[in-house]
Short mmCIF file of C-alpha atoms in Angstrom, two decimals:
data_model
loop_
_atom_site.label_atom_id
_atom_site.label_comp_id
_atom_site.label_asym_id
_atom_site.label_seq_id
_atom_site.Cartn_x
_atom_site.Cartn_y
_atom_site.Cartn_z
CA MET H 1 115.65 86.19 105.53
CA LEU H 2 115.21 82.77 106.54
CA LEU H 3 117.83 82.99 109.62
CA PRO H 4 115.02 83.73 112.31
CA LEU H 5 112.95 80.99 111.21
CA LEU H 6 115.62 78.44 111.27
CA TRP H 7 116.98 79.62 114.58
CA MET H 8 113.41 79.00 115.95
CA LEU H 9 113.27 75.72 114.42
CA SER H 10 116.65 74.74 115.95
CA THR H 11 115.63 76.15 119.33
CA SER H 12 112.42 73.93 119.07
CA LEU H 13 114.37 70.59 118.60
CA LYS H 14 117.23 71.45 121.45
CA THR H 15 117.01 69.68 124.74
CA PRO H 16 116.27 72.29 127.62
CA GLU H 17 119.84 72.50 128.81
CA ASN H 18 121.11 73.10 125.14
CA ILE H 19 119.20 76.31 124.82
CA PHE H 20 121.02 78.72 126.83
CA THR H 21 124.74 77.96 125.99
CA PHE H 22 127.57 80.23 125.29
CA PRO H 23 128.32 79.96 122.43
CA PRO H 24 124.59 79.28 121.36
CA LYS H 25 124.57 75.75 119.82
CA LEU H 26 123.67 76.41 116.29
CA LEU H 27 122.52 72.93 115.36
CA PRO H 28 120.24 70.89 117.77
CA ILE H 29 122.49 67.95 118.72
CA PRO H 30 121.05 65.57 120.21
CA LEU H 31 117.60 66.06 118.75
CA ASN H 32 114.85 66.44 120.66
CA TRP H 33 111.50 65.72 119.43
CA GLN H 34 109.99 65.76 122.92
CA ASN H 35 108.75 69.53 122.68
CA TYR H 36 106.60 68.81 119.68
CA LEU H 37 104.79 66.09 122.03
CA ASP H 38 104.72 68.09 125.26
CA VAL H 39 102.98 71.10 123.61
CA TRP H 40 99.85 69.20 123.36
CA GLU H 41 99.86 68.08 127.00
CA ALA H 42 101.27 71.61 128.56
CA VAL H 43 98.33 73.58 127.67
CA PRO H 44 94.98 72.93 125.77
CA PHE H 45 96.76 73.58 122.46
CA ALA H 46 94.48 71.41 120.37
CA ARG H 47 91.53 73.51 121.53
CA PHE H 48 93.03 76.73 120.54
CA TYR H 49 93.72 75.32 117.21
CA LEU H 50 90.48 74.13 116.76
CA ASN H 51 89.27 77.58 117.95
CA THR H 52 91.81 79.31 115.29
CA VAL H 53 90.49 77.29 112.25
CA ILE H 54 86.86 77.96 113.45
CA VAL H 55 87.31 81.78 113.84
CA ALA H 56 89.52 81.95 110.78
CA VAL H 57 87.26 80.48 108.51
CA SER H 58 84.19 81.77 109.59
CA VAL H 59 85.79 85.48 109.26
CA THR H 60 87.02 84.55 105.83
CA ALA H 61 83.61 83.35 104.67
CA GLY H 62 82.19 86.16 106.07
CA GLN H 63 84.39 88.59 104.66
CA VAL H 64 84.08 87.11 101.28
CA ALA H 65 80.43 87.06 101.45
CA THR H 66 79.84 90.68 102.53
CA SER H 67 82.75 91.94 100.29
CA SER H 68 81.27 90.45 97.25
CA LEU H 69 77.66 91.43 97.75
CA ALA H 70 78.87 95.22 98.53
CA ALA H 71 81.46 95.03 95.61
CA TYR H 72 78.33 94.02 93.12
CA ALA H 73 76.34 96.85 94.11
CA PHE H 74 79.31 99.51 93.72
CA ALA H 75 80.27 97.73 90.26
CA ARG H 76 76.94 96.95 88.76
CA LEU H 77 74.08 98.80 90.56
CA GLU H 78 73.26 102.54 89.96
CA PHE H 79 72.18 104.38 93.14
CA PRO H 80 72.66 108.15 93.97
CA GLY H 81 76.18 108.84 95.47
CA ARG H 82 77.53 105.51 94.77
CA ASP H 83 80.95 106.41 94.16
CA LYS H 84 81.18 108.81 97.17
CA VAL H 85 79.59 105.92 99.29
CA PHE H 86 82.66 103.62 97.79
CA PHE H 87 85.22 106.38 98.59
CA ALA H 88 84.24 106.80 101.99
CA TYR H 89 84.16 103.08 102.85
CA LEU H 90 87.77 102.81 101.06
CA ALA H 91 88.96 105.53 103.67
CA THR H 92 88.19 103.50 106.63
CA LEU H 93 91.31 101.48 105.52
CA MET H 94 93.05 104.35 107.02
CA ILE H 95 91.65 103.90 110.50
CA PRO H 96 93.80 102.00 113.15
CA GLY H 97 92.21 98.71 114.95
CA ALA H 98 93.15 100.40 118.23
CA VAL H 99 90.73 103.28 117.48
CA THR H 100 87.58 101.18 117.68
CA MET H 101 88.78 98.82 120.22
CA ILE H 102 87.41 100.30 123.42
CA PRO H 103 83.73 101.00 122.10
CA VAL H 104 83.32 97.58 120.71
CA PHE H 105 84.60 96.13 123.79
CA ILE H 106 82.19 97.83 125.59
CA LEU H 107 79.48 96.93 123.17
CA LEU H 108 80.45 93.39 123.19
CA ARG H 109 80.41 93.18 127.22
CA MET H 110 76.95 95.09 127.20
CA ILE H 111 75.54 92.19 125.47
CA GLY H 112 77.27 89.37 126.89
CA TRP H 113 79.63 88.42 124.19
CA LEU H 114 82.88 88.53 125.71
CA ASN H 115 84.89 85.22 125.43
CA THR H 116 82.63 83.91 123.02
CA TYR H 117 83.42 83.03 119.33
CA LYS H 118 80.95 85.72 118.26
CA ALA H 119 82.95 88.52 119.59
CA LEU H 120 86.31 86.98 117.57
CA ILE H 121 84.07 86.65 114.40
CA LEU H 122 81.49 89.49 113.92
CA PRO H 123 83.81 92.37 114.09
CA GLY H 124 85.89 90.66 111.30
CA MET H 125 83.30 90.55 109.08
CA PHE H 126 83.86 93.13 106.35
CA SER H 127 86.83 94.55 104.82
CA ALA H 128 87.39 97.51 102.68
CA TYR H 129 90.10 96.00 101.16
CA GLY H 130 88.36 93.14 100.02
CA THR H 131 85.29 95.26 98.69
CA PHE H 132 87.91 97.28 96.63
CA LEU H 133 89.63 94.27 95.37
CA LEU H 134 86.48 92.71 94.06
CA ARG H 135 84.77 95.74 92.75
CA GLN H 136 87.91 96.13 90.49
CA PHE H 137 87.71 92.78 89.25
CA PHE H 138 83.87 93.06 88.73
CA LEU H 139 84.60 96.41 86.53
CA GLY H 140 86.75 94.53 84.27
CA ILE H 141 84.33 91.85 83.57
CA PRO H 142 82.54 92.52 80.18
CA THR H 143 78.63 93.12 80.84
CA ASP H 144 77.19 91.63 77.57
CA ILE H 145 76.47 88.29 79.36
CA GLU H 146 74.78 90.01 82.04
CA ASP H 147 72.67 91.91 79.45
CA ALA H 148 71.73 88.99 77.78
CA ALA H 149 70.76 87.49 81.09
CA ARG H 150 68.78 90.15 82.24
CA ILE H 151 66.80 90.21 78.91
CA ASP H 152 65.84 86.65 79.75
CA GLY H 153 64.46 87.91 83.23
CA CYS H 154 67.46 87.13 85.53
CA SER H 155 67.29 89.14 88.97
CA ALA H 156 70.45 90.94 90.04
CA PHE H 157 71.09 88.48 92.61
CA GLY H 158 71.05 85.64 90.23
CA ILE H 159 73.44 87.14 87.93
CA TYR H 160 75.68 87.80 91.04
CA LYS H 161 75.63 84.08 92.01
CA ASN H 162 75.67 82.56 88.23
CA ILE H 163 77.62 84.78 86.38
CA ILE H 164 79.77 87.36 88.47
CA LEU H 165 80.88 84.95 91.25
CA PRO H 166 81.96 81.94 88.68
CA LEU H 167 83.72 84.25 86.58
CA SER H 168 85.68 85.85 89.41
CA LYS H 169 87.33 82.86 91.21
CA PRO H 170 90.87 84.12 91.06
CA ALA H 171 89.88 87.61 92.94
CA LEU H 172 87.87 85.41 95.14
CA ALA H 173 90.87 83.13 95.66
CA THR H 174 93.12 85.96 96.70
CA LEU H 175 90.47 87.50 99.22
CA THR H 176 90.42 84.24 100.77
CA ILE H 177 93.72 83.38 101.07
CA PHE H 178 94.51 86.79 102.17
CA THR H 179 91.60 86.95 104.95
CA PHE H 180 92.41 83.70 105.99
CA LEU H 181 96.37 84.46 106.82
CA GLY H 182 95.13 87.99 108.65
CA ALA H 183 92.45 86.02 110.78
CA TRP H 184 94.95 83.19 111.70
CA ARG H 185 97.62 85.92 112.59
CA ASP H 186 95.25 88.47 114.40
CA PHE H 187 96.76 89.11 117.91
CA MET H 188 95.46 92.34 119.43
CA TRP H 189 91.69 91.62 119.08
CA PRO H 190 91.60 88.09 120.76
CA LEU H 191 93.72 89.46 123.41
CA ILE H 192 91.36 91.77 124.28
CA VAL H 193 87.88 90.27 124.25
CA ILE H 194 89.00 86.54 125.43
CA ASP H 195 90.55 85.48 128.41
CA SER H 196 88.87 82.32 129.36
CA PRO H 197 91.25 79.51 127.92
CA GLN H 198 88.50 77.50 126.51
CA LYS H 199 87.96 80.01 123.67
CA LYS H 200 91.68 81.48 123.00
CA THR H 201 93.06 81.36 119.68
CA LEU H 202 96.77 80.24 118.73
CA THR H 203 98.51 83.54 118.79
CA ILE H 204 97.04 84.38 122.32
CA GLY H 205 97.32 81.12 123.70
CA LEU H 206 101.18 80.84 123.00
CA ALA H 207 101.54 83.19 126.21
CA MET H 208 100.51 80.25 128.25
CA PHE H 209 104.02 78.84 127.62
CA GLN H 210 105.54 81.87 129.22
CA GLY H 211 105.50 81.38 132.85
CA LEU H 212 105.81 84.08 135.61
CA HIS H 213 108.99 83.33 136.18
CA SER H 214 110.72 81.49 133.35
CA THR H 215 109.67 80.49 129.81
CA ASP H 216 110.20 76.85 128.15
CA TRP H 217 111.65 78.28 125.25
CA GLY H 218 112.01 75.13 123.47
CA LEU H 219 108.29 74.11 124.08
CA LEU H 220 107.34 78.12 122.84
CA MET H 221 109.28 77.62 119.68
CA ALA H 222 107.80 74.17 118.89
CA ALA H 223 104.23 75.57 119.32
CA SER H 224 105.15 78.70 117.48
CA PHE H 225 106.57 76.35 114.93
CA LEU H 226 103.18 74.77 114.91
CA VAL H 227 101.15 77.48 114.52
CA MET H 228 102.96 78.84 111.88
CA ILE H 229 102.66 75.50 109.45
CA PRO H 230 99.34 76.08 108.20
CA LEU H 231 100.64 79.73 107.13
CA ILE H 232 103.48 78.46 105.57
CA LEU H 233 101.87 76.06 103.36
CA VAL H 234 98.95 78.23 102.44
CA PHE H 235 101.45 80.87 101.44
CA LEU H 236 104.03 79.12 99.55
CA PHE H 237 101.48 77.28 97.64
CA ASN H 238 99.48 80.23 96.64
CA GLN H 239 101.79 82.88 96.55
CA ARG H 240 101.17 83.46 92.70
CA PHE H 241 97.39 84.61 94.05
CA PHE H 242 98.84 87.23 96.07
CA ILE H 243 100.82 88.86 93.21
CA GLU H 244 98.14 88.27 90.64
CA GLY H 245 95.41 89.65 93.19
CA ILE H 246 97.09 92.80 93.46
CA LYS H 247 97.39 93.18 89.78
CA LEU H 248 93.77 92.34 89.66
CA ALA H 249 92.89 95.10 91.86
CA GLY H 250 93.79 97.84 88.98
CA LEU H 251 96.90 99.07 90.85
CA LYS H 252 98.72 98.28 87.74
CA ALA H 253 101.14 100.81 86.18
CA MET O 1 59.98 100.99 94.85
CA ASN O 2 62.54 101.18 92.12
CA LYS O 3 64.23 97.78 91.59
CA ASP O 4 67.90 98.97 91.49
CA PHE O 5 67.31 100.67 94.88
CA ARG O 6 65.60 97.68 96.43
CA ASP O 7 68.45 95.61 95.09
CA THR O 8 70.89 98.10 96.48
CA ILE O 9 69.53 97.77 99.69
CA ILE O 10 70.26 93.68 99.55
CA PHE O 11 73.56 93.80 98.27
CA LEU O 12 74.72 96.33 100.53
CA SER O 13 72.93 95.79 103.79
CA PRO O 14 75.31 93.15 105.22
CA LEU O 15 78.19 95.33 104.88
CA LEU O 16 76.69 98.44 106.02
CA LEU O 17 75.09 96.62 109.25
CA PHE O 18 79.04 95.30 110.02
CA VAL O 19 80.52 98.55 109.25
CA SER O 20 78.10 100.37 111.45
CA LEU O 21 78.19 98.49 114.33
CA PHE O 22 82.16 97.84 114.33
CA MET O 23 83.72 100.89 112.43
CA LEU O 24 81.44 104.01 111.99
CA PHE O 25 79.55 103.79 115.60
CA PRO O 26 82.99 102.64 117.44
CA VAL O 27 84.75 105.47 115.90
CA LEU O 28 82.31 108.12 116.94
CA GLY O 29 82.03 106.25 120.18
CA THR O 30 85.66 106.71 120.82
CA PHE O 31 85.16 110.46 120.53
CA TRP O 32 82.07 110.37 122.56
CA LEU O 33 83.94 108.47 125.25
CA SER O 34 87.05 110.91 125.38
CA LEU O 35 84.52 113.46 126.36
CA TRP O 36 84.01 111.73 129.74
CA ARG O 37 85.82 110.55 132.79
CA ASP O 38 85.18 106.79 132.52
CA VAL O 39 87.25 104.95 135.15
CA ALA O 40 86.63 101.88 137.18
CA PHE O 41 85.10 102.44 140.50
CA LEU O 42 84.08 106.05 140.03
CA PRO O 43 80.84 107.50 138.72
CA ARG O 44 81.04 108.37 134.86
CA LYS O 45 81.14 112.08 134.62
CA PHE O 46 81.17 114.51 131.34
CA VAL O 47 84.30 116.47 131.35
CA GLY O 48 84.23 117.98 127.95
CA LEU O 49 87.97 118.38 126.45
CA ALA O 50 89.50 117.97 129.68
CA ASN O 51 91.09 114.62 128.84
CA TYR O 52 92.79 116.19 125.86
CA LEU O 53 94.09 118.91 128.29
CA ARG O 54 95.36 115.95 130.17
CA LEU O 55 97.19 114.95 127.16
CA PHE O 56 99.31 117.91 127.23
CA LYS O 57 100.81 116.89 130.87
CA ASP O 58 101.12 113.38 130.22
CA THR O 59 104.95 112.93 129.32
CA GLN O 60 104.70 109.51 128.45
CA PHE O 61 101.78 110.33 125.98
CA TRP O 62 104.46 112.50 124.09
CA GLN O 63 107.38 110.21 124.62
CA SER O 64 104.76 107.61 122.93
CA MET O 65 103.86 109.97 119.93
CA ILE O 66 107.41 110.78 119.23
CA PHE O 67 108.50 106.92 119.51
CA THR O 68 105.53 106.19 117.11
CA LEU O 69 106.31 109.07 114.63
CA ILE O 70 110.35 108.14 114.65
CA PHE O 71 109.45 104.25 114.45
CA SER O 72 107.27 104.75 111.61
CA LEU O 73 109.24 107.01 109.62
CA ILE O 74 112.39 105.31 109.92
CA SER O 75 111.08 101.55 109.69
CA VAL O 76 108.75 102.43 106.52
CA ALA O 77 111.37 104.39 104.93
CA ILE O 78 113.81 100.99 104.99
CA GLU O 79 111.09 98.96 103.89
CA MET O 80 110.37 100.72 100.76
CA VAL O 81 113.68 101.09 99.85
CA LEU O 82 114.51 97.39 100.82
CA GLY O 83 111.20 96.25 99.26
CA ILE O 84 111.74 98.05 96.13
CA ILE O 85 115.18 96.09 95.70
CA VAL O 86 113.90 92.50 96.87
CA ALA O 87 110.93 93.22 94.04
CA LEU O 88 113.25 94.15 91.56
CA VAL O 89 115.60 91.20 92.22
CA ILE O 90 112.74 88.39 92.37
CA ASN O 91 111.32 89.87 89.09
CA GLU O 92 114.40 89.01 87.05
CA ARG O 93 114.43 85.57 85.61
CA PHE O 94 116.93 83.05 87.14
CA HIS O 95 117.17 79.62 88.33
CA LEU O 96 114.94 78.56 91.00
CA ARG O 97 113.04 81.81 90.94
CA GLY O 98 109.78 80.42 92.45
CA ALA O 99 111.46 78.95 95.33
CA ILE O 100 113.55 82.14 96.23
CA ARG O 101 110.64 84.11 95.87
CA GLY O 102 108.62 81.92 98.37
CA ILE O 103 111.21 82.27 100.68
CA SER O 104 112.18 86.07 100.37
CA LEU O 105 108.32 86.59 101.02
CA LEU O 106 107.77 84.05 103.80
CA PRO O 107 108.20 86.38 106.85
CA TRP O 108 105.29 88.22 106.09
CA ALA O 109 103.06 85.37 106.21
CA ILE O 110 103.79 84.44 109.84
CA PRO O 111 102.06 86.25 112.79
CA ALA O 112 103.83 89.32 113.91
CA ILE O 113 103.91 87.75 117.52
CA ILE O 114 105.70 84.88 116.64
CA GLY O 115 108.36 86.69 114.59
CA ALA O 116 108.53 88.83 117.67
CA ARG O 117 109.26 85.97 120.02
CA ILE O 118 112.15 84.78 117.88
CA TRP O 119 113.75 88.11 117.60
CA GLN O 120 113.32 88.10 121.51
CA LEU O 121 115.18 85.17 121.76
CA ILE O 122 117.83 86.34 119.45
CA TYR O 123 118.45 89.47 121.12
CA ARG O 124 118.74 88.21 124.71
CA TYR O 125 121.89 89.84 126.29
CA ASP O 126 123.56 86.53 127.49
CA TYR O 127 122.70 83.93 125.55
CA GLY O 128 121.43 85.58 122.28
CA LEU O 129 122.35 85.01 118.85
CA ALA O 130 122.70 88.37 118.00
CA ASN O 131 125.40 88.94 120.77
CA TYR O 132 127.09 85.58 119.61
CA LEU O 133 127.49 86.69 115.99
CA LEU O 134 128.51 90.14 116.99
CA GLY O 135 130.73 88.82 119.58
CA SER O 136 132.70 86.57 117.42
CA VAL O 137 133.49 89.47 114.71
CA SER O 138 134.05 92.47 116.95
CA GLY O 139 134.16 91.13 120.45
CA VAL O 140 131.84 93.40 122.05
CA SER O 141 128.22 92.42 123.37
CA ILE O 142 125.27 94.96 123.07
CA ASN O 143 122.57 95.21 125.66
CA TRP O 144 119.92 95.22 122.86
CA LEU O 145 116.62 95.81 124.73
CA GLY O 146 118.28 97.56 127.63
CA THR O 147 118.67 100.98 126.45
CA SER O 148 116.13 103.03 124.45
CA GLY O 149 118.37 103.45 121.66
CA GLY O 150 119.22 99.79 121.30
CA ALA O 151 115.58 98.89 122.00
CA MET O 152 114.35 101.38 119.03
CA PHE O 153 117.04 99.56 116.59
CA SER O 154 116.09 96.09 117.59
CA LEU O 155 112.26 96.94 117.19
CA ILE O 156 113.01 98.23 113.78
CA LEU O 157 115.14 95.62 112.52
CA ALA O 158 112.24 93.15 113.42
CA ASP O 159 109.68 95.17 111.65
CA VAL O 160 111.62 95.58 108.85
CA TRP O 161 112.58 91.68 108.59
CA ARG O 162 108.75 91.06 108.57
CA THR O 163 107.24 93.31 106.39
CA THR O 164 109.74 94.39 103.88
CA PRO O 165 108.23 91.17 101.79
CA PHE O 166 104.75 92.75 102.14
CA VAL O 167 106.25 95.68 100.02
CA ALA O 168 108.14 93.29 97.89
CA ILE O 169 104.71 91.80 97.06
CA ILE O 170 103.02 94.80 96.08
CA ILE O 171 105.93 96.26 93.97
CA LEU O 172 106.55 93.12 92.17
CA ALA O 173 102.78 93.21 91.13
CA GLY O 174 103.67 96.52 89.80
CA LEU O 175 106.65 95.51 88.28
CA GLN O 176 104.98 92.53 86.17
CA SER O 177 102.29 95.31 84.81
CA VAL O 178 105.08 97.40 83.19
CA PRO O 179 104.74 96.81 79.44
CA GLU O 180 108.04 94.98 78.22
CA GLU O 181 107.84 97.42 74.90
CA LEU O 182 108.79 100.40 77.39
CA TYR O 183 111.98 98.73 78.37
CA LYS O 184 112.99 97.61 74.42
CA GLN O 185 112.25 101.42 73.45
CA ALA O 186 114.78 102.36 76.24
CA ARG O 187 117.08 100.30 75.42
CA VAL O 188 116.95 101.12 71.91
CA ASP O 189 117.56 104.52 72.86
CA GLY O 190 120.46 103.70 74.72
CA ALA O 191 119.65 104.25 78.18
CA ASN O 192 121.55 102.37 80.75
CA LEU O 193 120.17 100.20 83.59
CA PHE O 194 119.91 102.85 86.03
CA GLN O 195 118.53 105.25 83.54
CA ARG O 196 115.97 102.51 82.59
CA PHE O 197 115.05 102.32 86.36
CA VAL O 198 114.76 105.98 86.98
CA LYS O 199 112.92 106.66 83.42
CA VAL O 200 110.88 103.90 82.67
CA THR O 201 110.31 101.54 86.13
CA LEU O 202 109.91 104.45 88.64
CA PRO O 203 107.13 106.50 86.73
CA SER O 204 105.55 103.20 85.74
CA ILE O 205 105.62 101.81 89.57
CA LYS O 206 104.74 105.15 91.25
CA PRO O 207 101.03 104.31 91.91
CA VAL O 208 101.75 100.95 93.46
CA VAL O 209 104.60 102.65 95.76
CA ILE O 210 102.26 104.80 96.83
CA VAL O 211 99.74 101.98 97.96
CA ALA O 212 102.53 100.14 99.50
CA LEU O 213 103.51 103.36 101.31
CA LEU O 214 99.82 104.06 102.55
CA PHE O 215 99.38 100.61 103.80
CA ARG O 216 102.62 100.44 105.71
CA THR O 217 102.32 103.78 107.44
CA ILE O 218 98.94 103.07 108.80
CA ASP O 219 100.50 99.90 109.76
CA ALA O 220 103.35 100.84 111.43
CA LEU O 221 101.47 103.77 113.34
CA ARG O 222 99.36 101.28 115.04
CA VAL O 223 102.24 99.18 115.92
CA PHE O 224 101.48 96.87 118.80
CA ASP O 225 102.28 93.18 118.70
CA ILE O 226 105.90 93.21 118.27
CA ILE O 227 106.52 95.99 120.82
CA TYR O 228 103.97 94.03 123.25
CA VAL O 229 106.30 90.99 122.85
CA ILE O 230 109.94 92.18 122.47
CA THR O 231 110.23 95.27 124.88
CA GLY O 232 106.60 95.70 126.43
CA GLY O 233 107.00 99.30 125.71
CA GLY O 234 110.51 99.52 127.87
CA PRO O 235 112.96 100.42 128.68
CA GLY O 236 111.29 103.03 130.94
CA GLY O 237 108.48 103.52 128.34
CA ALA O 238 110.88 104.42 125.54
CA THR O 239 109.26 102.19 123.23
CA THR O 240 105.77 102.53 124.20
CA SER O 241 103.79 103.03 121.16
CA LEU O 242 100.48 104.93 121.13
CA SER O 243 98.38 101.70 120.48
CA LEU O 244 100.30 100.26 123.63
CA HIS O 245 99.78 103.57 125.83
CA SER O 246 95.90 103.42 124.98
CA TYR O 247 95.96 99.66 125.57
CA LYS O 248 97.61 100.33 128.91
CA TYR O 249 94.75 102.61 130.14
CA PHE O 250 92.30 99.87 128.60
CA LEU O 251 93.70 97.51 131.14
CA LEU O 252 93.57 99.96 134.04
CA GLY O 253 89.73 100.50 133.05
CA ASP O 254 90.47 104.09 132.09
CA PHE O 255 88.29 103.92 129.36
CA GLY O 256 87.96 107.80 128.77
CA TYR O 257 91.48 108.72 128.84
CA GLY O 258 92.20 105.54 126.51
CA SER O 259 89.79 106.52 124.11
CA THR O 260 91.20 110.12 123.99
CA ILE O 261 94.59 108.61 122.87
CA SER O 262 93.05 106.44 120.39
CA PHE O 263 91.33 109.37 118.81
CA VAL O 264 94.77 111.17 118.58
CA LEU O 265 95.70 108.22 116.73
CA PHE O 266 92.98 108.34 114.22
CA ILE O 267 93.53 111.92 113.58
CA ILE O 268 97.00 111.53 112.96
CA ALA O 269 96.63 108.26 110.53
CA PHE O 270 93.40 110.44 108.67
CA ALA O 271 95.69 113.18 108.13
CA LEU O 272 98.68 111.13 106.79
CA ALA O 273 96.27 109.25 104.62
CA LEU O 274 94.82 112.45 102.89
CA LEU O 275 98.17 113.66 102.40
CA TYR O 276 99.28 110.39 100.38
CA ILE O 277 95.90 110.40 98.52
CA ARG O 278 96.71 113.75 97.35
CA LEU O 279 100.29 112.80 96.44
CA GLY O 280 99.27 109.79 94.70
CA ARG O 281 95.97 110.85 92.90
CA PHE O 282 94.56 107.58 94.58
CA ARG O 283 91.25 107.97 93.16
CA GLU O 284 92.55 108.05 89.68
CA ILE O 285 93.98 104.20 90.37
CA ALA O 286 90.75 103.14 91.82
CA LEU O 287 88.62 104.53 89.00
#
């Protein structure tokens, strides 16, 4: 499992002449930290980092907001066809991104939003998975506190904000982490709507380390490692949330 | 106006707005576009189902279709089996379990495109790690990405490496929810390890297995990132997935035909999803 990642780390620390040798040198000796410094000079890497943070944070905030609001409606409010609408929405999980790609591209081009943060953020502001996860969690919260609050004149939005959300921190944490990882890793969508280097995210910015004729692999691997660090940290420190989150979604045996 | 109805509008409208704009209308839009000749430098023209007829003559489309189905079938099958095994192992109590768990699930956290670059480096014919390791055991070297079979194998391996952890995470959650008493009871009844797995574990985790299968299948059918990086669809179009085929027409500015391919992908994904949902009684799980 780890071998490819170690190979990447090793390559990122090699001197250029040590990268392609036969037999391959397993260890990066002499150690060469230069790649990790050059990354920031070779391309607007800091800019890509900033863009990715902006996009990932906004998408995450947006998804958590739209999902939790909708999940509350599906779990607590009475309206005709509620469960049918929910399942129809859940079915959109089955729709591959490539299916909606061209019309969304045309729409964004029409309103002049290509190469903007809006193009990166807005199409990612909802998630059937997130709504599903939170709805399942909300259904598991006992209703007696809400009933009391309602008698005291609390509005639906007040109940959502003051009772449901505070009680749902574990599920919200799971969704936040899932969404953040997903947004950070996204590749196909930025590839389609962005070509200005000013707005590139890390995953598509990495391609700039590949020259027309040759690729500086040491540099590319160093950059890739820097892209991964936040993900590795978020994942390793929160892995129990993933497992808990799936259990919370009621997918238990 | 009814108060609950007003609340429903308030709570659902943000979601409905985004879903309509970026999911519902685009799916319909894809179908609509597929009925037009919409290419760069030529006037748009309504052509009915002509684009769908064009699919029949497009040999690359059929090659892509077959590649996508075979790739999905093999990689998902391997990932499911390995994922269940990994989940069973890391569900046991042992020393350093937390660390081992984290490490074995890690490949899933990294971007597909980065995993793909590492594999690209490993598969290099001349200086790659794969040929070095293989060569030191058997003395042969393989042109991993130069033949269609080799490229398919390489992509499947890279995909299995990255997404087995995803399956394992979901199955692990299922395993942790199996009541301990069931195992105790089976042990009292004299069931051995294998019998306990077949009679207790497997039926208990069936719902999560279906969910993992569903997610993985849909995800495999739209495979794009790793192919874009590792083989670029080659050699000779042998590993061009449907998504990549559609993307190539998008790049050419042929939105009509690109949409046609996308819509076919939608139909395949939807048909498979319906099948799984019937198999797994997904509705019951969700309710």
